[in-house]
CSV table of N, CA and C in Angstrom, one decimal:
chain,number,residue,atom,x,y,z
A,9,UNK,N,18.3,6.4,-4.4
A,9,UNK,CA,18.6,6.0,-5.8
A,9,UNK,C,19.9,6.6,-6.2
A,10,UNK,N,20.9,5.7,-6.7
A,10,UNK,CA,21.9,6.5,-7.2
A,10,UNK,C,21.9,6.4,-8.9
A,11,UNK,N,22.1,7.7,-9.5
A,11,UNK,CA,22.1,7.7,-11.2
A,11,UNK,C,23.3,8.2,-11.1
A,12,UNK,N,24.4,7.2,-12.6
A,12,UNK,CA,25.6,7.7,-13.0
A,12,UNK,C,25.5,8.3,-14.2
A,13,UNK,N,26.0,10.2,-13.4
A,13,UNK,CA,25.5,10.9,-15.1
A,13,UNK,C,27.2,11.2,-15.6
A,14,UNK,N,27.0,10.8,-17.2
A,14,UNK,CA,28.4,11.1,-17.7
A,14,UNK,C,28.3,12.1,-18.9
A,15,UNK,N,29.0,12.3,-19.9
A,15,UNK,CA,29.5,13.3,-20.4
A,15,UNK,C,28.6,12.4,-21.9
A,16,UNK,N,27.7,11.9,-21.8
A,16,UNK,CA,26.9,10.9,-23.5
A,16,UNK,C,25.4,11.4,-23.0
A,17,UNK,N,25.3,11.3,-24.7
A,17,UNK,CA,23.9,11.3,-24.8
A,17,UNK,C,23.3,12.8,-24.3
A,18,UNK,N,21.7,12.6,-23.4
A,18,UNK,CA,21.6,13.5,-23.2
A,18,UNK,C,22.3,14.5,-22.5
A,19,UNK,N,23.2,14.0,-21.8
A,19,UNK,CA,24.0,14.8,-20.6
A,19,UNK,C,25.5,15.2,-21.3
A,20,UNK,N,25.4,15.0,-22.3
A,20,UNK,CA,27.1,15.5,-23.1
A,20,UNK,C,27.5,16.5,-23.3
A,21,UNK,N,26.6,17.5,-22.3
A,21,UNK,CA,27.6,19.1,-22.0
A,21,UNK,C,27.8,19.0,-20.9
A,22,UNK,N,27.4,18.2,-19.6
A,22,UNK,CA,27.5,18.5,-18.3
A,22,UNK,C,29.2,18.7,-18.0
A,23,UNK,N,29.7,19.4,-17.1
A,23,UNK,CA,30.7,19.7,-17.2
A,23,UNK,C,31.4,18.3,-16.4
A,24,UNK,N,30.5,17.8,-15.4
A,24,UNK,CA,31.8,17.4,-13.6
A,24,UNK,C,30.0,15.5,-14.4
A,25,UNK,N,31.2,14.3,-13.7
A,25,UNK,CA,30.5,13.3,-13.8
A,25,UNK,C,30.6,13.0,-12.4
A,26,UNK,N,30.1,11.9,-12.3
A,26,UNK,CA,29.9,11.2,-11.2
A,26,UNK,C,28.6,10.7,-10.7
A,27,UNK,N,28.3,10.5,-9.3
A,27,UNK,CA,27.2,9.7,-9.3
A,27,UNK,C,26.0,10.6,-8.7
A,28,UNK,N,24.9,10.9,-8.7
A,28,UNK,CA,23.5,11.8,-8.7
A,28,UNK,C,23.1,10.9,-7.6
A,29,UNK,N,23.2,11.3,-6.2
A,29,UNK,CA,22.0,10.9,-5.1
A,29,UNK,C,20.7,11.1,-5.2
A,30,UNK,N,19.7,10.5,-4.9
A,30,UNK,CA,18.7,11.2,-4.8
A,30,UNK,C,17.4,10.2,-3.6
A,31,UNK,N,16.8,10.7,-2.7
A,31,UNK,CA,16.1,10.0,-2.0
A,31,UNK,C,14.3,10.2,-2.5
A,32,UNK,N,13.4,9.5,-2.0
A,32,UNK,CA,12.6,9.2,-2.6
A,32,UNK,C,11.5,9.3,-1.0
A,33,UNK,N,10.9,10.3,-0.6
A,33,UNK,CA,9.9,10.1,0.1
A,33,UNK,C,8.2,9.6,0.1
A,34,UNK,N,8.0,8.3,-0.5
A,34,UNK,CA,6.7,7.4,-0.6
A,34,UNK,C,5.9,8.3,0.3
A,35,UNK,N,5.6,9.1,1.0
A,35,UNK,CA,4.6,9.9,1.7
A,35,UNK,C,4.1,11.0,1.4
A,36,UNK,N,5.1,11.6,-0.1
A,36,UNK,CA,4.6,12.5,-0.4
A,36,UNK,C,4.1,12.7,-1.9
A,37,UNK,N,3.5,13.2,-1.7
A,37,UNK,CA,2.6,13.0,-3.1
A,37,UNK,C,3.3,13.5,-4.5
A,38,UNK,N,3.6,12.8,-5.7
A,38,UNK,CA,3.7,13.8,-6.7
A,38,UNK,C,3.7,15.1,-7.1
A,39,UNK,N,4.4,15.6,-7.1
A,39,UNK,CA,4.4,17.4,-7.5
A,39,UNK,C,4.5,18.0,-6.4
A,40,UNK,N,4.9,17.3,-5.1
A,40,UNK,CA,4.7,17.9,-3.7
A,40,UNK,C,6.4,17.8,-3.5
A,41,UNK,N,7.1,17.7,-3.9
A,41,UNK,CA,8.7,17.1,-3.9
A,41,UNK,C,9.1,16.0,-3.2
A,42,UNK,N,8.3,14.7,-3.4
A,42,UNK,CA,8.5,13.0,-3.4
A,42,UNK,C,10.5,13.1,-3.4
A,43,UNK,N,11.4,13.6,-4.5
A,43,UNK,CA,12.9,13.5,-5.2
A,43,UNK,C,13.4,14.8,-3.8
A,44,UNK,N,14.3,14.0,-3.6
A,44,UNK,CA,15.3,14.9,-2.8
A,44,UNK,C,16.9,14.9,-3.3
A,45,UNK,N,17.4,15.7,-4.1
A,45,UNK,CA,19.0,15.8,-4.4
A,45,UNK,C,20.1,15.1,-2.8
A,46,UNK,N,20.7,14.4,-3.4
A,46,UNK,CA,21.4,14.3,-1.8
A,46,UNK,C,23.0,15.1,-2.0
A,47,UNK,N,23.3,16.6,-1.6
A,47,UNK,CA,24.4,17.1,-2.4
A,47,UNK,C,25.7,16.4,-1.7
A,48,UNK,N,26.7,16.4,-2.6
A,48,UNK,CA,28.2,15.9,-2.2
A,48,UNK,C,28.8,16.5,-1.0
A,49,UNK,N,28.3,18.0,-1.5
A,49,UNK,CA,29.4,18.9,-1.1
A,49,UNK,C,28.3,19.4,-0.2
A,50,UNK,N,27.7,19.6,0.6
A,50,UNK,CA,26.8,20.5,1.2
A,50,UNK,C,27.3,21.5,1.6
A,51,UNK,N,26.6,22.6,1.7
A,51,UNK,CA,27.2,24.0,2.4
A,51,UNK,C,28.6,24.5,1.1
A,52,UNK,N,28.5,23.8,-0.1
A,52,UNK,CA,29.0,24.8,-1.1
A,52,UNK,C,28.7,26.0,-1.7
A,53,UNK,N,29.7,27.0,-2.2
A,53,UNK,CA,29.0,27.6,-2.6
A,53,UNK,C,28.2,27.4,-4.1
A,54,UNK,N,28.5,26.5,-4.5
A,54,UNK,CA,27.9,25.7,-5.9
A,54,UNK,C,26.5,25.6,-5.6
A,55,UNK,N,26.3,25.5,-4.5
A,55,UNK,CA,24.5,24.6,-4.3
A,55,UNK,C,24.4,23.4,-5.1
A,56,UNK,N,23.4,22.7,-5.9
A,56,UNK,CA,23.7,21.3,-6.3
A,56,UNK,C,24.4,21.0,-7.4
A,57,UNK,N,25.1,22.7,-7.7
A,57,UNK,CA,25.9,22.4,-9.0
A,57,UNK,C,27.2,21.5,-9.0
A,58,UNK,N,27.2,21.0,-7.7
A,58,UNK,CA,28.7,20.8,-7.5
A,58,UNK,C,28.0,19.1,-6.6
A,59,UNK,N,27.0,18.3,-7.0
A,59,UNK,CA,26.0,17.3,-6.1
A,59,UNK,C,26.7,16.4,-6.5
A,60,UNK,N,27.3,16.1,-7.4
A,60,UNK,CA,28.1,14.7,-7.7
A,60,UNK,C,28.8,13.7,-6.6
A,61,UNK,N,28.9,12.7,-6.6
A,61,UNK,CA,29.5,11.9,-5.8
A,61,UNK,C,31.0,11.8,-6.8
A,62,UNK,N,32.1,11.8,-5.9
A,62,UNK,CA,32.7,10.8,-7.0
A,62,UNK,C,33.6,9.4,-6.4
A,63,UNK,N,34.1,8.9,-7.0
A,63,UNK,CA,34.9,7.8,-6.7
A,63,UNK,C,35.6,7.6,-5.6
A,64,UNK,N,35.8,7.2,-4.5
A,64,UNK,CA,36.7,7.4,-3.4
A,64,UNK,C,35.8,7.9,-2.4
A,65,UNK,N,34.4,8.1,-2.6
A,65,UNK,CA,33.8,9.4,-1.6
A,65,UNK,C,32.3,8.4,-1.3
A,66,UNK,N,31.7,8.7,-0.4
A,66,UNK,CA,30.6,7.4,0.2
A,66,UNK,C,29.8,8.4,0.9
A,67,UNK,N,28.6,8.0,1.1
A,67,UNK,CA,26.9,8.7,1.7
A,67,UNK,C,26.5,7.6,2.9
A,68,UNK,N,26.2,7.9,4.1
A,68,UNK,CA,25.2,7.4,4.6
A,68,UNK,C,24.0,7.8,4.9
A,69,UNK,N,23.3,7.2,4.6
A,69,UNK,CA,21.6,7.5,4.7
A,69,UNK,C,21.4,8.1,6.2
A,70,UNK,N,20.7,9.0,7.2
A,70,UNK,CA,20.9,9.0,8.2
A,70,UNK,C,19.8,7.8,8.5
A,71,UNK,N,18.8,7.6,8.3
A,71,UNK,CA,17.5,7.5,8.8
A,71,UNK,C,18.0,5.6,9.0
A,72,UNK,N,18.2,5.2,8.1
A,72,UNK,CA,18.4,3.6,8.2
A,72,UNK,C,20.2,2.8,8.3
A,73,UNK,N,21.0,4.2,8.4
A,73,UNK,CA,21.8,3.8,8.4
A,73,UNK,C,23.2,3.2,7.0
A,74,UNK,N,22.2,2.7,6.0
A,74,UNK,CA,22.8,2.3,4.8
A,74,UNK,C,23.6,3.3,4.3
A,75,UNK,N,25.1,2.9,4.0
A,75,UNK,CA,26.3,3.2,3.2
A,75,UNK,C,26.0,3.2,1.6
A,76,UNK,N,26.2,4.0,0.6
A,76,UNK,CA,26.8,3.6,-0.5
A,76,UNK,C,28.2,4.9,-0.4
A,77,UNK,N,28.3,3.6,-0.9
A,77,UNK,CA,30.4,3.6,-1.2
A,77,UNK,C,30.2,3.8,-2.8
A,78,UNK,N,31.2,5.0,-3.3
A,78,UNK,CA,31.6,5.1,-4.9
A,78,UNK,C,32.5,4.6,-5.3
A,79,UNK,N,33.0,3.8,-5.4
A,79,UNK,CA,34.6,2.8,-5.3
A,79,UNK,C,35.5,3.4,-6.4
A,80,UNK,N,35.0,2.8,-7.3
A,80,UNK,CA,35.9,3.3,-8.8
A,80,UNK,C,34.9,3.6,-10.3
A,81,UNK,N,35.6,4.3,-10.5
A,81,UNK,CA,35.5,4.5,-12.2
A,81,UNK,C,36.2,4.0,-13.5
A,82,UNK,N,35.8,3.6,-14.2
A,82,UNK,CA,36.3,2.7,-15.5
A,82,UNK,C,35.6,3.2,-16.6
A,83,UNK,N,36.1,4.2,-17.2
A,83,UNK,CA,35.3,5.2,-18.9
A,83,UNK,C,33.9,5.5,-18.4
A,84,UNK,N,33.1,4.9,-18.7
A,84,UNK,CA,31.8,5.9,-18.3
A,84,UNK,C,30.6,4.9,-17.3
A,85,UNK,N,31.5,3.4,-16.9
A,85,UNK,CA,31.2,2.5,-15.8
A,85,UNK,C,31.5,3.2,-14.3
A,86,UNK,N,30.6,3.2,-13.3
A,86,UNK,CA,30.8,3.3,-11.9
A,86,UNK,C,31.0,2.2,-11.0
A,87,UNK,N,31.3,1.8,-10.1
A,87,UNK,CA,31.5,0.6,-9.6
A,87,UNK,C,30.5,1.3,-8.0
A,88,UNK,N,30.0,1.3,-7.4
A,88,UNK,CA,29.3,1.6,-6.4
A,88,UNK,C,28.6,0.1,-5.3
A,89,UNK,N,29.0,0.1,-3.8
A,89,UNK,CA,29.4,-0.6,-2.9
A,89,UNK,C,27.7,-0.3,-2.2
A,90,UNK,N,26.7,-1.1,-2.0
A,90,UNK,CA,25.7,-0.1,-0.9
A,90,UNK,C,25.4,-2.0,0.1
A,91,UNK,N,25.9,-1.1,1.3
A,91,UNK,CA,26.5,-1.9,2.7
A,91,UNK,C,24.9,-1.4,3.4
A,92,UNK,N,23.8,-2.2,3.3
A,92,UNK,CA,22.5,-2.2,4.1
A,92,UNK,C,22.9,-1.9,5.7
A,93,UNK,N,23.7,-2.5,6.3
A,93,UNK,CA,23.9,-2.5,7.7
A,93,UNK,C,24.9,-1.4,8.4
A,94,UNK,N,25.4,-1.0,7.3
A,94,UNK,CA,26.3,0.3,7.8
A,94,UNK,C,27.2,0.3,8.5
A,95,UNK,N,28.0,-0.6,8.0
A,95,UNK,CA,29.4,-1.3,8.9
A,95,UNK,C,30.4,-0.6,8.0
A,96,UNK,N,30.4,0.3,7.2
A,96,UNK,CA,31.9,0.6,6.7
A,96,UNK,C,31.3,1.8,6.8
A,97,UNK,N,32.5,2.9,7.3
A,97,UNK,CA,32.6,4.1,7.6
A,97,UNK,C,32.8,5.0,6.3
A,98,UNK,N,31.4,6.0,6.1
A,98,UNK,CA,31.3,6.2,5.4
A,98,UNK,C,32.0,7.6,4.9
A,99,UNK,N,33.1,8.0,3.7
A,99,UNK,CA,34.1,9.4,3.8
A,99,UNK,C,33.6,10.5,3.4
């Protein structure tokens, strides 16, 4: 699941925007951690404070392969690319 958090509404102190990974394991039960953060930066010393995706920068899933691409930004619009087959190399 990708959410684009920006600087409105509830999230109008967050410092850094961009786009919120997050995977979803259907096997586990509610309250058991089903939500997984997927971080940008892994092995920062931020931990997920620094999880943002941003523009220019892409995830592949390992398990199935699938790409999302973060293409561009336009004010508080994301443009985001997700390639099922995993044919573009993801940065």
């Amino acid at each position: 699941m990708v959410e684009n958090r920006q600087a409105i509404g509830y999230d109008r102190e967050i410092l850094t925007t961009g786009a919120l990974v997050y995977t979803v394991d259907t096997a586990v039960r509610t309250g058991r951690g089903p939500l997984r953060v997927v971080d940008a930066t892994p092995g920062s010393a931020e931990g997920l404070d620094d999880a943002l995706f941003q523009p220019g920068t892409s995830w592949a899933e390992p398990a199935t392969g699938t790409v999302i691409s973060f293409d561009a930004a336009r004010g508080d619009d994301l443009r985001v690319t997700v390639d099922p087959a995993g044919t573009q190399d993801p940065s």
